[in-house]
Short mmCIF file of C-alpha atoms in Angstrom, two decimals:
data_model
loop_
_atom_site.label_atom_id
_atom_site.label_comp_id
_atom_site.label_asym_id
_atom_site.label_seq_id
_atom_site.Cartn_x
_atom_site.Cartn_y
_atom_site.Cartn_z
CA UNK A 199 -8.98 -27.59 -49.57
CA UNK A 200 -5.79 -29.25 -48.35
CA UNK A 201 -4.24 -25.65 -47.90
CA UNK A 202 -6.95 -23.72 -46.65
CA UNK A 203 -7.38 -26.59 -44.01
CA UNK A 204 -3.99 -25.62 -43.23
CA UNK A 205 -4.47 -22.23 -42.66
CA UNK A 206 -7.82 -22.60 -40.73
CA UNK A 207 -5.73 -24.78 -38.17
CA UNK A 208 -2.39 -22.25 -38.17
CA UNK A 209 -4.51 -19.66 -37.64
CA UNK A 210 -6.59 -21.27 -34.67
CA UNK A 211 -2.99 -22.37 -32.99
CA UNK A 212 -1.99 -18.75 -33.40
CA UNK A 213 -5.12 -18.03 -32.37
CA UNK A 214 -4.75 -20.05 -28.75
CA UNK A 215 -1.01 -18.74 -28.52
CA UNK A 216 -1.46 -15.28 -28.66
CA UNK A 217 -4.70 -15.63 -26.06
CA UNK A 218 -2.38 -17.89 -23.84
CA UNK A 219 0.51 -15.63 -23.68
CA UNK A 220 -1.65 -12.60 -23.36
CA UNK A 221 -3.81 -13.89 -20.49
CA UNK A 222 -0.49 -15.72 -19.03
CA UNK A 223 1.30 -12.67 -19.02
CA UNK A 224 -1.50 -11.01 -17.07
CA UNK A 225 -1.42 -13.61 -14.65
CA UNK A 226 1.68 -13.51 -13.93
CA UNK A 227 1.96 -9.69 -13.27
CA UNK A 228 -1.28 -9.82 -11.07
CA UNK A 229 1.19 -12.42 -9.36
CA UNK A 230 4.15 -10.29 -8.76
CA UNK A 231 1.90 -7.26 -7.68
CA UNK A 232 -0.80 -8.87 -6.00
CA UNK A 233 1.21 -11.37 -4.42
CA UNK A 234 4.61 -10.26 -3.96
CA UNK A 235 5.96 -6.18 -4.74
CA UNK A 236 2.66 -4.54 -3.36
CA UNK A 237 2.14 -6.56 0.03
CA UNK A 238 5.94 -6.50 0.36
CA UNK A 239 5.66 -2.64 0.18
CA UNK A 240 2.47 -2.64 2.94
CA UNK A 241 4.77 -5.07 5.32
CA UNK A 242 7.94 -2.68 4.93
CA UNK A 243 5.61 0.57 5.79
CA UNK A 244 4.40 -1.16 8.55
CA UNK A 245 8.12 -2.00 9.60
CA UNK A 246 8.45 1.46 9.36
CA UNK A 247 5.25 2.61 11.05
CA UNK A 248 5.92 0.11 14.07
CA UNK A 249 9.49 1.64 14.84
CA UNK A 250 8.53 4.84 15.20
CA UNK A 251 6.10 4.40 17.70
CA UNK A 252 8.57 2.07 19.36
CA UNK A 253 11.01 5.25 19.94
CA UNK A 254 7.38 7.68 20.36
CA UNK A 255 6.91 5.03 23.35
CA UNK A 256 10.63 5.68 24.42
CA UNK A 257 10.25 9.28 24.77
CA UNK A 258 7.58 8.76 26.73
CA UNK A 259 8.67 6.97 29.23
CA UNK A 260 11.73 9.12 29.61
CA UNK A 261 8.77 11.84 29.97
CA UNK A 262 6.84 10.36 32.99
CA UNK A 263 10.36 10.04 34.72
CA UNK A 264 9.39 8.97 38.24
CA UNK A 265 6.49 10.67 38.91
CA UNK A 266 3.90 8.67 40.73
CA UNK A 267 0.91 10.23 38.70
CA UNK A 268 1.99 8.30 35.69
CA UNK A 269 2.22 4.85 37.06
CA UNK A 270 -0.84 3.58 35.18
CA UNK A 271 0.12 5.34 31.71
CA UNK A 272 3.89 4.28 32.35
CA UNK A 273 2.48 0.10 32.26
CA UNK A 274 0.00 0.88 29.60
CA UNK A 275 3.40 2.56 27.56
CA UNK A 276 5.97 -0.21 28.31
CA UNK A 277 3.48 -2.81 26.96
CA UNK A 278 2.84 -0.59 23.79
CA UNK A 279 6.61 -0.29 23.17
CA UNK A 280 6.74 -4.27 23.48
CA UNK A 281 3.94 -4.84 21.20
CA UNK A 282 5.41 -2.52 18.71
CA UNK A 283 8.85 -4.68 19.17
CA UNK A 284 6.96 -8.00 18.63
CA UNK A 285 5.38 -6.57 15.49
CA UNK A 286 8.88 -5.15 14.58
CA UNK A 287 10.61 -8.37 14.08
CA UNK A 288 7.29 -10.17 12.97
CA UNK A 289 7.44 -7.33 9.86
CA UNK A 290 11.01 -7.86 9.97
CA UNK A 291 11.05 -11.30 9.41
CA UNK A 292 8.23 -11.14 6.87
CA UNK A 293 10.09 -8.50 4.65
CA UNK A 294 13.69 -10.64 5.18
CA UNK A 295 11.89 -13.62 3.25
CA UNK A 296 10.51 -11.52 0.58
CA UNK A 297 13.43 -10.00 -0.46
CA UNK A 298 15.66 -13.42 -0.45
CA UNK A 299 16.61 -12.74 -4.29
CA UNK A 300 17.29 -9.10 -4.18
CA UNK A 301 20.47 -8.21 -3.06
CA UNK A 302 20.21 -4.39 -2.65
CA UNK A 303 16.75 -5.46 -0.28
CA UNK A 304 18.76 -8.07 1.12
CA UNK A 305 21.55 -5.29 2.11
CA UNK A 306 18.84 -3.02 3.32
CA UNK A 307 17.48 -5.71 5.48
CA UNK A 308 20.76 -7.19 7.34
CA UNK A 309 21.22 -3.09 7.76
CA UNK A 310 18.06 -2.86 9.96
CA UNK A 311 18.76 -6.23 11.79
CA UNK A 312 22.22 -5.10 12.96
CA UNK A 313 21.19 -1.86 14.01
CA UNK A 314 17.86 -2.52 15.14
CA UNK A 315 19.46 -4.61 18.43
CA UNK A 316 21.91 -1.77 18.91
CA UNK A 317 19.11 0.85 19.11
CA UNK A 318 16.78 -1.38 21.52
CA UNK A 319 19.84 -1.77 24.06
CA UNK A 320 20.06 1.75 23.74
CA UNK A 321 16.45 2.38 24.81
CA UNK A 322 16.80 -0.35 27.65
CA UNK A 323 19.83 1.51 29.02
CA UNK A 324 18.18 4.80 29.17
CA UNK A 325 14.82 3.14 30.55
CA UNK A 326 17.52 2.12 32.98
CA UNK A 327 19.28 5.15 33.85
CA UNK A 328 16.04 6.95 34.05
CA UNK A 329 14.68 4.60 37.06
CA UNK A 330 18.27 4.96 39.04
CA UNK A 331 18.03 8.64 38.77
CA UNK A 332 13.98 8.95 40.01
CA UNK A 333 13.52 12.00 37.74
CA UNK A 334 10.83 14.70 37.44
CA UNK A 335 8.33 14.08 34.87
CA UNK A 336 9.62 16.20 31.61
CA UNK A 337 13.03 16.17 33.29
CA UNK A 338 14.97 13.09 31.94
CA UNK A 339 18.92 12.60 33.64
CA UNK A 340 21.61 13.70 31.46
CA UNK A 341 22.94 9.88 31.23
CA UNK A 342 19.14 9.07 29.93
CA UNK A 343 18.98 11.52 27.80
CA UNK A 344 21.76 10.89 26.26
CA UNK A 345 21.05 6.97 25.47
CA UNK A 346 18.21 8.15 24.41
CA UNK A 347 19.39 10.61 21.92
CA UNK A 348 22.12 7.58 20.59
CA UNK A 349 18.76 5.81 19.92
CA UNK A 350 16.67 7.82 18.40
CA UNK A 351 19.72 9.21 16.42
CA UNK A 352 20.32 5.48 15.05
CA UNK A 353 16.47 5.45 14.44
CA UNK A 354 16.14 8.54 12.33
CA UNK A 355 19.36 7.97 10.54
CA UNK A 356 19.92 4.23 9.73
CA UNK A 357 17.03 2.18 10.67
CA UNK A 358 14.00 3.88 8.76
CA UNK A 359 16.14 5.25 5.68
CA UNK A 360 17.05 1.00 5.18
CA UNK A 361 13.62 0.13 5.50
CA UNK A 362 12.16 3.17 3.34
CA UNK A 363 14.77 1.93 0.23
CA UNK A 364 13.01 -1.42 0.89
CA UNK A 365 9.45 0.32 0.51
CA UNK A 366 10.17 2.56 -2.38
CA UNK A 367 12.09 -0.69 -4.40
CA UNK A 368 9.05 -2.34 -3.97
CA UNK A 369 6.73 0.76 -5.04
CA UNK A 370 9.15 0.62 -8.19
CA UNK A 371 7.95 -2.92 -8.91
CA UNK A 372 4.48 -2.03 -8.92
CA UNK A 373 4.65 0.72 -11.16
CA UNK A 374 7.06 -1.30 -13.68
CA UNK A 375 5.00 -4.25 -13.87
CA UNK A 376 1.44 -2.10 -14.18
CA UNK A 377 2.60 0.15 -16.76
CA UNK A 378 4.04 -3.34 -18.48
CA UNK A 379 1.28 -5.39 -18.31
CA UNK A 380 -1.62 -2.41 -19.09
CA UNK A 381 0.59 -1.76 -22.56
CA UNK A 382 0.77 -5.68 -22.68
CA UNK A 383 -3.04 -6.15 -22.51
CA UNK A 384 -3.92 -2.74 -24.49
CA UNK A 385 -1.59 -4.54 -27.54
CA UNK A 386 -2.37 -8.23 -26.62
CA UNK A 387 -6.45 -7.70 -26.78
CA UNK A 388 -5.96 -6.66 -30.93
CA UNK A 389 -3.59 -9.59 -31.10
CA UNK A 390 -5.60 -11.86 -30.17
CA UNK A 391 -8.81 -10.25 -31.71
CA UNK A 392 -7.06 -10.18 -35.24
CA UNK A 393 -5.88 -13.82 -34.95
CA UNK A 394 -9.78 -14.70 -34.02
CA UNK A 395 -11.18 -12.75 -36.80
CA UNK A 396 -8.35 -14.55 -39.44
CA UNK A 397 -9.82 -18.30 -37.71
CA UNK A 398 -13.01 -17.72 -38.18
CA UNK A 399 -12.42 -16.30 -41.67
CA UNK A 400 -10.66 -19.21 -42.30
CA UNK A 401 -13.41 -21.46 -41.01
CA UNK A 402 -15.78 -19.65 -42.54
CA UNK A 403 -14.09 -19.83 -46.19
CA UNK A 404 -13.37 -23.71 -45.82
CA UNK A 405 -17.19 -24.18 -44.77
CA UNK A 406 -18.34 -22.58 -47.88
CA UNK A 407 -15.58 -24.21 -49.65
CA UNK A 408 -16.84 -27.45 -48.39
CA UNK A 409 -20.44 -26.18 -49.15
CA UNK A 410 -20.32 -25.04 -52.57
CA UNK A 411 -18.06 -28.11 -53.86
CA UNK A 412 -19.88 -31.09 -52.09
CA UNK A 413 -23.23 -29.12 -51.54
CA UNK A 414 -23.55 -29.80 -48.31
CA UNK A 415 -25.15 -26.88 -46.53
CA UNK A 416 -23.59 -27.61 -42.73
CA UNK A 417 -20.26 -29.70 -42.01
CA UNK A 418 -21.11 -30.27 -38.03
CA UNK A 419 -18.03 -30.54 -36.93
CA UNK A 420 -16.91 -27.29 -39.42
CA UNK A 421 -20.10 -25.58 -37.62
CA UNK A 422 -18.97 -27.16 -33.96
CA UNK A 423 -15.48 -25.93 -34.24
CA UNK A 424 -16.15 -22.34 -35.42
CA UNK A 425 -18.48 -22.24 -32.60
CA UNK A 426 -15.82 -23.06 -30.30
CA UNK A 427 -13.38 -20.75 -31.78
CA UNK A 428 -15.99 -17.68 -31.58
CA UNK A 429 -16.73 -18.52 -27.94
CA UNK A 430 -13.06 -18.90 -27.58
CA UNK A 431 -12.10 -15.47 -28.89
CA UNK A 432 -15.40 -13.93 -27.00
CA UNK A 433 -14.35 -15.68 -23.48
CA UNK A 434 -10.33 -14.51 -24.22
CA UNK A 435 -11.23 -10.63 -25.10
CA UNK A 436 -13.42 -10.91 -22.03
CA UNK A 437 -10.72 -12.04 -19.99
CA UNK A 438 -8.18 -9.74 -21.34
CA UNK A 439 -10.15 -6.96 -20.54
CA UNK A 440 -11.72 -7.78 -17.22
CA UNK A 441 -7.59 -8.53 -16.45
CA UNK A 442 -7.01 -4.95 -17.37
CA UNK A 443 -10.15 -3.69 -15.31
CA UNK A 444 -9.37 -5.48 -12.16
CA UNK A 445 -5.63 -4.32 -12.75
CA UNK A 446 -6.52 -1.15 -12.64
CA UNK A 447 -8.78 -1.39 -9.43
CA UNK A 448 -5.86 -3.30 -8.07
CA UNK A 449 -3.14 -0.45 -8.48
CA UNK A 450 -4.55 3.30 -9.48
CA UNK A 451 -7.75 2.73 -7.58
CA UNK A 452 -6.77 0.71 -4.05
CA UNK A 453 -3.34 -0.14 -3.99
CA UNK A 454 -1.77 3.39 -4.92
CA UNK A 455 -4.22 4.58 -1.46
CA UNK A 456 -3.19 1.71 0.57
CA UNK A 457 0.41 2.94 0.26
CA UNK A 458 0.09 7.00 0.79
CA UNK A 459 -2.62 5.72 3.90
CA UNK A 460 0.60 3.32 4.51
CA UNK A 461 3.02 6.23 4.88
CA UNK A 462 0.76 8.71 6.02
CA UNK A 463 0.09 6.55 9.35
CA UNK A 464 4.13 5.76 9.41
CA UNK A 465 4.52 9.52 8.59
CA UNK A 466 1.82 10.38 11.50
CA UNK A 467 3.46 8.19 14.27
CA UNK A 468 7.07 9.97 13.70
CA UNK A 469 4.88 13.28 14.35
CA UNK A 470 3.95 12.16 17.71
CA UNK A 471 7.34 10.91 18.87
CA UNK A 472 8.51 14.15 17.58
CA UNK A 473 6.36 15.76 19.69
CA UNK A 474 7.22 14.07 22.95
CA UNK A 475 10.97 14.05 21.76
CA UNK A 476 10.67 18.25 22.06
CA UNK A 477 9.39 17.77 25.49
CA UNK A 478 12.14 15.33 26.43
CA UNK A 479 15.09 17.47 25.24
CA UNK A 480 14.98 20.82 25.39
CA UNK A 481 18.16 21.24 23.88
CA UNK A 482 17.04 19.91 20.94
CA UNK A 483 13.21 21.22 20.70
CA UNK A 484 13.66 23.52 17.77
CA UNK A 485 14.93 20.62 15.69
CA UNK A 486 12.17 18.62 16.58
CA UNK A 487 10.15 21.16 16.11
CA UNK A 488 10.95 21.65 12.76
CA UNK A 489 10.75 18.23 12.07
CA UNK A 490 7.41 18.28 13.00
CA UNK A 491 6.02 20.60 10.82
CA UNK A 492 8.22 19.17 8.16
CA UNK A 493 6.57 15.35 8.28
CA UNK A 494 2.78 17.83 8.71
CA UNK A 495 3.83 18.95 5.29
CA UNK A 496 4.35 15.40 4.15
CA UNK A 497 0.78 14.32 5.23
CA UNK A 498 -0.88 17.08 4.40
CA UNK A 499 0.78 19.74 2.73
CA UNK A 500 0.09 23.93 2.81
CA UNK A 501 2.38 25.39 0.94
CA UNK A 502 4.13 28.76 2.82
CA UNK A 503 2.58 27.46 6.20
CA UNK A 504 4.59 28.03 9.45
CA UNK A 505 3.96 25.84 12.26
CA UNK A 506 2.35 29.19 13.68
CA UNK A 507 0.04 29.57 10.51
CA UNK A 508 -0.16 25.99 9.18
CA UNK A 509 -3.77 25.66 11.15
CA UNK A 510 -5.41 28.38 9.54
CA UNK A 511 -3.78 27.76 6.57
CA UNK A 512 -5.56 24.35 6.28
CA UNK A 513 -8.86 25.39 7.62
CA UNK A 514 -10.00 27.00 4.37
CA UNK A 515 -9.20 24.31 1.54
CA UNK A 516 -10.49 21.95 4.28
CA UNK A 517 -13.88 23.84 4.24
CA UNK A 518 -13.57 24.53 1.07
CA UNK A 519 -13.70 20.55 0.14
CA UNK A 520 -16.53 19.35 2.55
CA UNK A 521 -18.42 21.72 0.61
CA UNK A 522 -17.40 20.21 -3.03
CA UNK A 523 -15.16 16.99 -2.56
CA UNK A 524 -13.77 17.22 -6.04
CA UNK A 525 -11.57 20.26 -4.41
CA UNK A 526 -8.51 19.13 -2.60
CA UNK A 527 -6.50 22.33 -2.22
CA UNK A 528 -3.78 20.43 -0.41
CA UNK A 529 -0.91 17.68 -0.93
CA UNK A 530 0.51 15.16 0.75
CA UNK A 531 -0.67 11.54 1.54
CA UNK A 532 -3.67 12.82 2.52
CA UNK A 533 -4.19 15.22 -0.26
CA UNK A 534 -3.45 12.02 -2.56
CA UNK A 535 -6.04 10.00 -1.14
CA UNK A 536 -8.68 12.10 -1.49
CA UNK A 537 -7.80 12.73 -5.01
CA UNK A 538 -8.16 8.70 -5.40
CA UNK A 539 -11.58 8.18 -3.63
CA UNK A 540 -13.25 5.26 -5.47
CA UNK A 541 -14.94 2.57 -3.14
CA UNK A 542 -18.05 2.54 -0.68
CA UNK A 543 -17.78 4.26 2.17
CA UNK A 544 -14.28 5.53 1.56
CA UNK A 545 -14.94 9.10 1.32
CA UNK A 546 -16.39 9.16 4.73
CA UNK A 547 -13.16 7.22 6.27
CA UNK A 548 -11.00 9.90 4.50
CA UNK A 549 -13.41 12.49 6.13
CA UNK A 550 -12.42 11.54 9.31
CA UNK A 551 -9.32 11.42 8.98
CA UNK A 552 -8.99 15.00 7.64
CA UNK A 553 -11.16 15.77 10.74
CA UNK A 554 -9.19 13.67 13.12
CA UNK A 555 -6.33 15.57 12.02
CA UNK A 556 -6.86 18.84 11.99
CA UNK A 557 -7.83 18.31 15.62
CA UNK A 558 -4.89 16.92 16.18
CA UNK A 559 -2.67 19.70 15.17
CA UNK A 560 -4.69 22.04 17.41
CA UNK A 561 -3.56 19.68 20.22
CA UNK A 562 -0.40 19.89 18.75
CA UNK A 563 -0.05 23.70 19.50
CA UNK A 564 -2.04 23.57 22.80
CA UNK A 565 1.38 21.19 23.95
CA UNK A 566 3.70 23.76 22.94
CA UNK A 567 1.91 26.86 24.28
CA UNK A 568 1.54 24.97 27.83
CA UNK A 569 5.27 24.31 27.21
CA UNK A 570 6.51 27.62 26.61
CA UNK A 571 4.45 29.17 29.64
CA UNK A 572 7.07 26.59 31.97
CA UNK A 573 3.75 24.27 32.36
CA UNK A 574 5.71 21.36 31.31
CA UNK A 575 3.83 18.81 33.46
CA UNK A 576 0.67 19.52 32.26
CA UNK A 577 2.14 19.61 28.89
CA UNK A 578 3.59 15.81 29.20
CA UNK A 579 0.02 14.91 30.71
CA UNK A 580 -1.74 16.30 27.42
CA UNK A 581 0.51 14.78 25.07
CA UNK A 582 0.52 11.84 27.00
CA UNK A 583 -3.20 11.15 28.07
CA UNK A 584 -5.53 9.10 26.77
CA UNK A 585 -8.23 10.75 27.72
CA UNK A 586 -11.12 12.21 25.49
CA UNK A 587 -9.96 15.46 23.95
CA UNK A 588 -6.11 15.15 25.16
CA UNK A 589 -3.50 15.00 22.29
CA UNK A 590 -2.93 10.86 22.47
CA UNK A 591 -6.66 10.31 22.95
CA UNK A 592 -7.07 12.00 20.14
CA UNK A 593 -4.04 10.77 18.27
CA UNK A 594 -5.51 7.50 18.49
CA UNK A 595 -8.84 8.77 16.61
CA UNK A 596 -6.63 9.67 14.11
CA UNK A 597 -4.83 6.25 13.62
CA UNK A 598 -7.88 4.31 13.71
CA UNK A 599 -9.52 6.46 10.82
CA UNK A 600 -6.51 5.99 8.91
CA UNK A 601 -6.34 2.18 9.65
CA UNK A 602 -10.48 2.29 8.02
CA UNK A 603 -9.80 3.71 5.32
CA UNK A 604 -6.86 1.92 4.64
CA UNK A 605 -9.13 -1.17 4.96
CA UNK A 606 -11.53 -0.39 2.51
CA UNK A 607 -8.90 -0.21 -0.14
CA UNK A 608 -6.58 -2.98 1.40
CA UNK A 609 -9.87 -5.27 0.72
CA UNK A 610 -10.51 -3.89 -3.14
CA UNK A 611 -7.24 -4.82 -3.68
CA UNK A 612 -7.11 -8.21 -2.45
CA UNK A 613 -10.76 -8.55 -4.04
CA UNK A 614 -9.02 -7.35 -6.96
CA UNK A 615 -6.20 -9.49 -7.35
CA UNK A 616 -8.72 -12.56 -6.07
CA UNK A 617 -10.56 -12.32 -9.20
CA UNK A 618 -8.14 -12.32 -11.59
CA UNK A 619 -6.74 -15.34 -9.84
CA UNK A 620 -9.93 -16.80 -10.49
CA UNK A 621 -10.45 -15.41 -13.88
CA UNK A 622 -6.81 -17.08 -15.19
CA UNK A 623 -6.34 -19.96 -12.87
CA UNK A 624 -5.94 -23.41 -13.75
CA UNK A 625 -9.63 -24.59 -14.36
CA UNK A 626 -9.50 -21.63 -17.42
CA UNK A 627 -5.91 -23.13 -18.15
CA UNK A 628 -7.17 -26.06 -18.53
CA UNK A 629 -10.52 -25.37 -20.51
CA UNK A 630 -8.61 -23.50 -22.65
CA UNK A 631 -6.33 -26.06 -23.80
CA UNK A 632 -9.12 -28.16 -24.26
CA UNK A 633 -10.72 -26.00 -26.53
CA UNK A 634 -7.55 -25.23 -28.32
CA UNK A 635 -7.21 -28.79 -28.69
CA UNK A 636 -10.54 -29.50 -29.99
CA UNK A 637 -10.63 -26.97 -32.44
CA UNK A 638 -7.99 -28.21 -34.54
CA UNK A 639 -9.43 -31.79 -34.15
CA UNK A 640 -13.35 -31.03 -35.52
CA UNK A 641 -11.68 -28.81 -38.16
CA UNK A 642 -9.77 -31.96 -39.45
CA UNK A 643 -12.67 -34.01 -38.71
CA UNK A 644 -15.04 -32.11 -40.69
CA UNK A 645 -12.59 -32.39 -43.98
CA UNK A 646 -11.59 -35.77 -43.84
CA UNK A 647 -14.70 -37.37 -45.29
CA UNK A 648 -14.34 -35.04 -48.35
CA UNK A 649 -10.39 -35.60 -48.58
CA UNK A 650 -11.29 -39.09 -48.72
CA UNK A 651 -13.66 -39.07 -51.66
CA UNK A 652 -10.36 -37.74 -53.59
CA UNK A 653 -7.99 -40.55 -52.27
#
């Protein structure tokens, strides 16, 4: 009796060990993804998103030159480009904190603070030059121009290539710590369901034990604590599983959206400051050009497309998928997102963002043809306008689909990562070690009378 006493209450410690590391383990990876790698990741895309409409405003400007046309759109610009800085070195700030114990972060970050100053003085001095010279709209001065190109240069080359090794170190995280902690719980759940099973065997043995020597049919507190260890190992594979459900929602089904949606809007703003950059200098419009249609490959890509083609190229796969939406015939962000469609209302978002961007390529071409026919100011004033059907009117269609869908999964995730706080917080802490604790205590309870008798 004495030693199978002693196995019942080794096996319900090992019992409440294995459950406690299992479901502590799984809180503290919810922690580091829900809490730390995946909205660091969101803050550095939004660094990244929030600089390159900074220089898309810059271009801009240098495109309405002096012309007295654009005096409304030039204010509604320069207060853009200022909110963009404000949220700049808010995002800045945010991601400088997060990464205070990674030193390859840390070296990314104190990259994009020195250079980030440099590249703003830049864009002040050819805001500058641009007044003193009272240009043509599309016809920056060669002094503004060239600030501007110093900027945009230090832009393309140093400031978003620091902040995207901060995104994709942070990405890394994610992936690491899911792929840990769903081979974790896949390995922890039999763990802790074989060291149930041998507690309540060993419960069960001493009760019949107890039951066959002193014919007593029920020990109470024998009967109380196997109750409490059944509920205990029902309540911990519950937990372990919801953990891995909710981890899943978390990551594959929200969080791996909210960061393609993440770079596809980051991706989508460097289009449209490519496209004003080709107006602003000429001398450098093929490059742009191709950069263009290299970041459209990046959100959604066509394989073999041309700038010339890429349209048409599109068109069919995109009919092709409002007829079935289990056909995505093209990559990029976008073609990963609607791959990963899960939540209410989330295929519609993604909807209109395919629609929203397909229109906006057409615009897209309309600038260039107007362009190449030496209408350059009505060029700048479709790219520019904000009025229904012009390229930034409907530029901004596009960003606000992309920032609802991004929503919808930006809340299952922190919905996500919510409940499992819940789940593994400190009240089941707590009840847990109470239980574990109690266990133990009605098991030697219920044999001490009988030990007793043999004293």
């Amino acid at each position: 009796m004495r030693a199978l006493t002693g196995v019942c209450l080794a096996a319900l410690l090992a019992a409440g060990a294995a459950t406690g590391s299992v479901l502590g383990g799984a809180r503290d990876g919810t922690d580091v993804i829900g809490h730390q790698a995946a909205p660091q990741v969101v803050r550095s895309a939004d660094l990244y998103f929030a600089l390159n409409d900074m220089d898309a405003q810059a271009a801009n400007l240098l495109l309405f030159g002096a012309d007295p046309d654009y005096t409304a759109l030039r204010k509604q610009t320069l207060d853009t480009y200022e909110q963009r800085r404000t949220q700049a070195d808010n995002d800045l700030q945010r991601v400088a904190e997060a990464v205070a114990g990674d030193a390859a972060g840390q070296r990314a970050v104190q990259t994009v603070i020195g250079e980030l100053g440099q590249y703003e003085a830049q864009v002040a001095r050819a805001q500058l030059l641009e007044e003193q010279a009272h240009a043509q709209a599309g016809r920056p001065s060669a002094d503004a121009l060239a600030a501007y190109r110093q900027a945009t240069d230090l832009l393309r080359q140093r400031l978003l290539p620091a902040v995207d090794e901060v995104t994709k170190a942070n990405a890394s995280v994610v992936e690491h710590n899911y792929s840990d902690q769903r081979d974790a719980l896949a390995g922890g759940w039999w763990t802790i369901l074989v060291f149930g099973l041998l507690a309540l065997a060993a419960l069960g043995l001493l009760q019949r034990l107890l039951a066959v020597r002193f014919r007593r049919l029920v020990n109470v507190p024998l009967a109380a604590a196997t109750l409490l260890a059944l509920a205990g190992l029902i309540t911990a594979l519950t937990l372990a599983s919801r953990a891995d459900h909710h981890l899943v929602v978390a990551k594959s089904n929200s969080f791996d959206s909210v960061i393609a949606l993440s770079r596809a809007r980051a991706v989508a703003y460097d289009l449209n400051a490519d496209e004003s950059r080709y107006l602003t200098d000429p001398a450098r419009a093929a490059a742009y050009e191709q950069s263009y249609l290299d970041k459209t490959q990046l959100f959604a890509r066509v394989d073999g497309a041309t700038l010339a083609t890429y349209n048409d190229r599109l068109a069919a796969p995109a009919d092709r998928h409002r007829v079935d939406h289990g056909q995505v015939g093209f990559g990029g962000y976008l073609g990963d997102e609607l791959r990963n469609i899960t939540f209410p209302g989330e295929q519609d978002a993604a909807e209109r963002v395919l629609a929203a961007f397909q229109q906006y390529q057409r615009d897209d071409r309309r600038i260039r043809e107007l362009n190449a026919q030496g209408k350059l100011k009505e060029a700048v004033t479709f790219d520019t306008g904000l009025t229904p059907g012009q390229s930034n009117a409907d530029f901004d269609a596009l960003s606000a689909a992309l920032d609802d869908t991004q929503a919808i999964n930006q809340r299952a995730f922190e919905t996500a990562v919510a409940t499992t706080d819940d789940d593994l917080g400190a009240t089941t802490a707590g009840l847990g070690a109470a239980a574990l604790a109690a266990a133990p205590a009605l098991t030697a309870l219920g044999v001490r009378p009988r030990l007793r008798e043999f004293a």
